[in-house]
GROMACS .gro file of C-alpha atoms in nm:
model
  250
    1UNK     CA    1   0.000   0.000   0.000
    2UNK     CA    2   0.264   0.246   0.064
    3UNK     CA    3   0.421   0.199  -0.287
    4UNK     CA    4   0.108   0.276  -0.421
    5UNK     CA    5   0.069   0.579  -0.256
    6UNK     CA    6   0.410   0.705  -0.329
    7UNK     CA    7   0.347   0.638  -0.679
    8UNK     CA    8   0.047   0.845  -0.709
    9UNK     CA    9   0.251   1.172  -0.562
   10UNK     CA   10   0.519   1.077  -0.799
   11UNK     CA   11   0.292   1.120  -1.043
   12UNK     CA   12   0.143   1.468  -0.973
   13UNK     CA   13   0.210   1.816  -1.210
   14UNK     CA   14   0.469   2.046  -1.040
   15UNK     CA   15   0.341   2.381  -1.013
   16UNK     CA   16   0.586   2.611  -1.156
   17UNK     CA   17   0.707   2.975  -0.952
   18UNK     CA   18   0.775   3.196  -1.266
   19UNK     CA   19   0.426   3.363  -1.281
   20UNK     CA   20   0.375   3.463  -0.884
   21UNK     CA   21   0.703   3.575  -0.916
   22UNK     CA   22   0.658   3.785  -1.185
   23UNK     CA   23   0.274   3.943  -1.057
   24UNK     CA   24   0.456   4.066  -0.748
   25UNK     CA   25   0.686   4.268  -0.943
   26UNK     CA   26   0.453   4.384  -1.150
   27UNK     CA   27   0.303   4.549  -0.835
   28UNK     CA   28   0.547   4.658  -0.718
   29UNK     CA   29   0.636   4.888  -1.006
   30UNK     CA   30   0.330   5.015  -1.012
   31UNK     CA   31   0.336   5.153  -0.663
   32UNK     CA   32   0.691   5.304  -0.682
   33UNK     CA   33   0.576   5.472  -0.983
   34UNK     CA   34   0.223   5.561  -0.810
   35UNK     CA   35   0.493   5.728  -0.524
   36UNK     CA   36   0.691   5.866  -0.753
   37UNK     CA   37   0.521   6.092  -0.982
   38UNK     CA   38   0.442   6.340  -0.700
   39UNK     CA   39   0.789   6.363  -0.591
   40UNK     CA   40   0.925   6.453  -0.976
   41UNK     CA   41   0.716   6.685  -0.979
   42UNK     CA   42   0.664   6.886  -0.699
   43UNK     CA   43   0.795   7.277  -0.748
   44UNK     CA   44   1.063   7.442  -0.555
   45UNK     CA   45   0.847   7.756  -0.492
   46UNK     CA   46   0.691   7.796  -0.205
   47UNK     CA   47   0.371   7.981  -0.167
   48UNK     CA   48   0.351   8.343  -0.157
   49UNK     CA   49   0.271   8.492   0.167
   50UNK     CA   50   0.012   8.785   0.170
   51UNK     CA   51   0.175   9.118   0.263
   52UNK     CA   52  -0.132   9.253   0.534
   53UNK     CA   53  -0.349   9.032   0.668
   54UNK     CA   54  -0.730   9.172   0.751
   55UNK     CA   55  -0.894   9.053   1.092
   56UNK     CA   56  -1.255   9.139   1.094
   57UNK     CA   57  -1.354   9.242   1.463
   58UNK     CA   58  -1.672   9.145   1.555
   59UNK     CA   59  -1.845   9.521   1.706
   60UNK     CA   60  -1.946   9.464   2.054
   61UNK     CA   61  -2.350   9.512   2.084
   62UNK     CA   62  -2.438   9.861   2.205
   63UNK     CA   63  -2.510   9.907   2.552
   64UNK     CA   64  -2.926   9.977   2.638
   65UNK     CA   65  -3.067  10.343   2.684
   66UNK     CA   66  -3.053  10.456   3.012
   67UNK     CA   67  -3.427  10.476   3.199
   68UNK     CA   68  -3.629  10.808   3.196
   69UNK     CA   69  -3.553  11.085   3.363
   70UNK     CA   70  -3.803  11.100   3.660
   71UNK     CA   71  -4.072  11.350   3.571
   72UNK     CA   72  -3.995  11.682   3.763
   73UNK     CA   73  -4.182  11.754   4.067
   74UNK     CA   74  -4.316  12.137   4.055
   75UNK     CA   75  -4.198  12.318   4.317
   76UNK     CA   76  -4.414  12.434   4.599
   77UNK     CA   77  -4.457  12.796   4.630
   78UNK     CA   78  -4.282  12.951   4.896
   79UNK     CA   79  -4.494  13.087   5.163
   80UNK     CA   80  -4.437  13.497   5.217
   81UNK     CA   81  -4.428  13.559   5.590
   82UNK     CA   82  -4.723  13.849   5.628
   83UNK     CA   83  -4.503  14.143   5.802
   84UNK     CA   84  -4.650  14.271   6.058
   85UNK     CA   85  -4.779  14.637   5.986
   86UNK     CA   86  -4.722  14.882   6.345
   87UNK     CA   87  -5.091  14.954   6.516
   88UNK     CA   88  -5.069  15.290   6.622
   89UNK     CA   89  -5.347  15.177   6.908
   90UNK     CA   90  -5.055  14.906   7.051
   91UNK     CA   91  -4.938  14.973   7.365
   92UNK     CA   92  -4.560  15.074   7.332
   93UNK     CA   93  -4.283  14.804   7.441
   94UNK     CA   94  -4.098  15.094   7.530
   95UNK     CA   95  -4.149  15.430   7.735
   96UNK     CA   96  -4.133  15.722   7.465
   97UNK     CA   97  -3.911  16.002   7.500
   98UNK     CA   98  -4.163  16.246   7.438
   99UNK     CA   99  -4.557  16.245   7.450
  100UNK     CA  100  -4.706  16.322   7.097
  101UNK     CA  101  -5.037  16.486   7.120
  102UNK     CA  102  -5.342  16.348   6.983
  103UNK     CA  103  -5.464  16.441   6.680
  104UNK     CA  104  -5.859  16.505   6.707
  105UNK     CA  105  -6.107  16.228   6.531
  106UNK     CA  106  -6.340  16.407   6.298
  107UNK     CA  107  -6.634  16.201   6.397
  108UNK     CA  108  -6.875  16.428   6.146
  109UNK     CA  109  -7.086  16.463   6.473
  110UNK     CA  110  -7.049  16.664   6.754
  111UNK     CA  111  -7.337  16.492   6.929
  112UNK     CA  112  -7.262  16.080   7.107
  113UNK     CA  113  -7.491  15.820   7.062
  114UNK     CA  114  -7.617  15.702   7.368
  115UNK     CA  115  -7.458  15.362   7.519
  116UNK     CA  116  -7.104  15.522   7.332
  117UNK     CA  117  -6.776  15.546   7.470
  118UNK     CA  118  -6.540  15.843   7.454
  119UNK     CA  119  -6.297  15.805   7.172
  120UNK     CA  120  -6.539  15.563   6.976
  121UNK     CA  121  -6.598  15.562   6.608
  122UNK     CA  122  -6.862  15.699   6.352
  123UNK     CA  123  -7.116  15.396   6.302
  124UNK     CA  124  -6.950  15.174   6.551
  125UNK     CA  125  -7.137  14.940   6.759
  126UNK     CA  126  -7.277  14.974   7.096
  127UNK     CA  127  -7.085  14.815   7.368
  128UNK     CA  128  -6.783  14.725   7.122
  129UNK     CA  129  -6.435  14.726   7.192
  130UNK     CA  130  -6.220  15.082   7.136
  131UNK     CA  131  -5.964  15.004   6.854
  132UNK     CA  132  -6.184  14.764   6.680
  133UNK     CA  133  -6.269  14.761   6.337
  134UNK     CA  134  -6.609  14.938   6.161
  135UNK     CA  135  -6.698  14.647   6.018
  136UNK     CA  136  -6.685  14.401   6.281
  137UNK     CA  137  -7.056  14.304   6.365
  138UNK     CA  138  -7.181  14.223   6.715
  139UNK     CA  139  -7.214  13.860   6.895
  140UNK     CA  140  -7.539  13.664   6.780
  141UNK     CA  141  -7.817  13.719   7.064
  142UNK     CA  142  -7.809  13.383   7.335
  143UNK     CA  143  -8.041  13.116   7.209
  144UNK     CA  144  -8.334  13.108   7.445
  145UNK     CA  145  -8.278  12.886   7.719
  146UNK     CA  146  -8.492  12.551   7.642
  147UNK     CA  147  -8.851  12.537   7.848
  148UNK     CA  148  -8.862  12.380   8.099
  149UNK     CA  149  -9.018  12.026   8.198
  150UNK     CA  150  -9.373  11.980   8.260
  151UNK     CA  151  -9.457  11.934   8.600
  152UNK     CA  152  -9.469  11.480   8.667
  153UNK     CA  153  -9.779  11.400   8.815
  154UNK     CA  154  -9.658  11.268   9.162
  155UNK     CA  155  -9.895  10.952   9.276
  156UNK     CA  156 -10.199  11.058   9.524
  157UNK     CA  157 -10.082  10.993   9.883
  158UNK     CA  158 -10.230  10.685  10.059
  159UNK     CA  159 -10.453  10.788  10.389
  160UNK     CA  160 -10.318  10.550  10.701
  161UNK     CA  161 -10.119  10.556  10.987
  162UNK     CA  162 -10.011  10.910  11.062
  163UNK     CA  163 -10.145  11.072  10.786
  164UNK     CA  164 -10.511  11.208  10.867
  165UNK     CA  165 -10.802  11.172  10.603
  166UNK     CA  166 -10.932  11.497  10.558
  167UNK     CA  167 -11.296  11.579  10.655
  168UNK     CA  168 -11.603  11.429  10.427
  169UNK     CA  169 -11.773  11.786  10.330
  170UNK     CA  170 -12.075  11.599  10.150
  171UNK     CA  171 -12.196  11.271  10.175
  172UNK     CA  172 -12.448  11.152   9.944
  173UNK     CA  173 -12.657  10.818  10.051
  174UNK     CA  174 -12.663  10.555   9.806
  175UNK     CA  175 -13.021  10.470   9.647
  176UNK     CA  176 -13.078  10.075   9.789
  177UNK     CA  177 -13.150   9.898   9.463
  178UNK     CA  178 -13.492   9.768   9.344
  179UNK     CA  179 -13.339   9.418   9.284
  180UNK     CA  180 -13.153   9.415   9.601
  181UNK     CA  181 -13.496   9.489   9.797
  182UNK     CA  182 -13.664   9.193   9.640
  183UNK     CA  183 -13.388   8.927   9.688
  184UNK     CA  184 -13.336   9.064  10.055
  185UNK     CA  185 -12.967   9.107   9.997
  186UNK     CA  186 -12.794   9.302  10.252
  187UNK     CA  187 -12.411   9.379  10.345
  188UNK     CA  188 -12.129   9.633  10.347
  189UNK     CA  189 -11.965   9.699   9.983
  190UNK     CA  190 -11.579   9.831  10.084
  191UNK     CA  191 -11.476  10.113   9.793
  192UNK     CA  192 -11.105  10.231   9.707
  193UNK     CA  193 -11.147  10.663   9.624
  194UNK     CA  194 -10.876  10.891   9.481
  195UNK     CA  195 -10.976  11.225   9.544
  196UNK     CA  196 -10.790  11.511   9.348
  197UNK     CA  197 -10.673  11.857   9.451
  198UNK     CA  198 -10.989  12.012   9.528
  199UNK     CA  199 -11.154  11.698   9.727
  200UNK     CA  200 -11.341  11.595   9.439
  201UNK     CA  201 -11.368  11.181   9.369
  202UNK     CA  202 -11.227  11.108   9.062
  203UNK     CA  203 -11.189  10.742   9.087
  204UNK     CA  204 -11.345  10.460   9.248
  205UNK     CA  205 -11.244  10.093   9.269
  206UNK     CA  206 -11.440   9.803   9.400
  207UNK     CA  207 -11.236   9.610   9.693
  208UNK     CA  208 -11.529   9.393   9.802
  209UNK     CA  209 -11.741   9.326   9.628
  210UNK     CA  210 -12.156   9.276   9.624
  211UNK     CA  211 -12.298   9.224   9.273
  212UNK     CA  212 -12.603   9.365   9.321
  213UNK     CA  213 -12.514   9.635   9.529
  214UNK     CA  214 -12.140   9.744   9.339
  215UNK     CA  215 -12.275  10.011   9.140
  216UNK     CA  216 -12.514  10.213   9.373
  217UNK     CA  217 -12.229  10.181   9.645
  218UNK     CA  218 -11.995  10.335   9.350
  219UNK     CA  219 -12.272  10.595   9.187
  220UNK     CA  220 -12.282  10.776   9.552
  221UNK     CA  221 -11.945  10.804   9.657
  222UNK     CA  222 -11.851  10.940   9.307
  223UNK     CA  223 -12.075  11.252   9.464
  224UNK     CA  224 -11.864  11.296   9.780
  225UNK     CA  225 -11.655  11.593   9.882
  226UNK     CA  226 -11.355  11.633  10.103
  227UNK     CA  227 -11.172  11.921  10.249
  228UNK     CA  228 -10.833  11.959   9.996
  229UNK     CA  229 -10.505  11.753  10.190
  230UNK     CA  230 -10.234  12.025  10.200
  231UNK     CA  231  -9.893  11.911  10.304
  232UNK     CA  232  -9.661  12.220  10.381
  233UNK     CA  233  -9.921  12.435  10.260
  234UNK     CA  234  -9.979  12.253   9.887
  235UNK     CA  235 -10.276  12.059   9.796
  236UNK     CA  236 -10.197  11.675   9.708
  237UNK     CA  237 -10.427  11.439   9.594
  238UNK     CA  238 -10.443  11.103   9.831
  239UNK     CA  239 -10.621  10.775   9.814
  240UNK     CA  240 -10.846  10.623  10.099
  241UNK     CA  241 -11.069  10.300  10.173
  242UNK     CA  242 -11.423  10.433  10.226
  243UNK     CA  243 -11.711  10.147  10.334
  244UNK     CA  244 -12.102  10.181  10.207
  245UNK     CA  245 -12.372   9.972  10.415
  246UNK     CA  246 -12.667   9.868  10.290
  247UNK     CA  247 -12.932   9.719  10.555
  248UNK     CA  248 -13.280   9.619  10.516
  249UNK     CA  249 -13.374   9.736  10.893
  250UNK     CA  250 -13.371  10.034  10.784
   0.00000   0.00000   0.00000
């Protein structure tokens, strides 16, 4: 087996190197020429360098506007000090050297008006003040003082204890009723009586009470009259219990 295969390598081609050898320097020919045509040629002169250069500056951006001027205030008016003017009717601060006499006030009148000072003016007002001026009018009148209060009623004095009831001037009887005298009803009807300044009853209220009897007991003492109740000599009105029997015996 081994002869056999040794026989079969014997017996392949042989490849021969001429052509690879030639290819690669081919290339290589090319490339060195490829490099070299830039070299043959490239000029001795360098290129020419500019005699001023410009450099464009970019301008810096403007600065803003300043603000407004704030608007201008107007000025307030200076106030002139009045100057005092000299009143020849002052006083003096100062004792004068020598007394001036008086120079006479032509008063187109030789006659005063009555209520007038000495030394007044023409068409001055009564009771004014020397010095003052013409035109000056006098104080508003006082308002009239406000009236007065009307008088409060006081409440009528109660008759008891120490206080006296005055004397009855008039008594008047009261009429037994018709009703009454049938139904034989008898008894004693007690009355409350506020009598006014003069002693005349001007109320009367029922304290006990009989139906039948209540309004001739109140009809009659409505007609009685007392003596007036003065306390430190002025008449006050004043209440009292008054009683009213009524009886059949009779």
């Amino acid at each position: 087996m081994f002869e056999l295969f040794s026989e079969d390598r014997h017996r392949a081609p042989h490849r021969s190197s001429v052509p690879v050898l030639i290819s690669t320097a081919a290339h290589v020919v090319v490339v060195s020429v490829v490099l070299a045509i830039p070299i043959l040629y490239v000029s001795a002169e360098l290129p020419r360098v500019p005699d001023m250069v410009a450099f464009v500056v970019s301008t810096a951006p403007s600065p803003p506007p300043p603000p407004p001027a704030p608007a201008a205030t107007p000025s307030k008016p200076k106030a002139i000090a009045p100057v005092p003017t000299a009143n020849p009717r002052a006083a003096p601060v100062e004792a004068p050297r020598e007394i001036a006499e008086e120079m006479p006030v032509d008063t187109g009148s030789t006659e005063g008006v009555p209520g007038g000072v000495e030394g007044g003016v023409a068409g001055g007002v009564v009771g004014g003040v020397v010095g003052g001026l013409v035109s000056e009018l006098p104080p508003p009148p006082l308002p009239p003082p406000p009236p007065s209060p009307p008088p409060v009623a006081r409440a009528p004095m109660r008759i008891g204890g120490e206080l006296k009831a005055p004397a009855l001037v008039e008594r008047v009887e009261p009429e037994y009723p018709l009703i009454a005298l049938r139904a034989q009803v008898q008894g004693v009807v007690i009355l409350e009586a506020i009598v006014d300044l003069h002693g005349r009853v001007e109320d009367v209220r029922v304290l006990r009470s009989i139906p039948v009897l209540d309004n001739a007991a109140i009809t009659a003492v409505r007609q009685w009259r007392y003596s007036p109740l003065l306390l430190n000599g002025t008449p006050e009105r004043f209440v009292l219990t008054v009683t009213v029997s009524f009886s059949l015996a009779t």
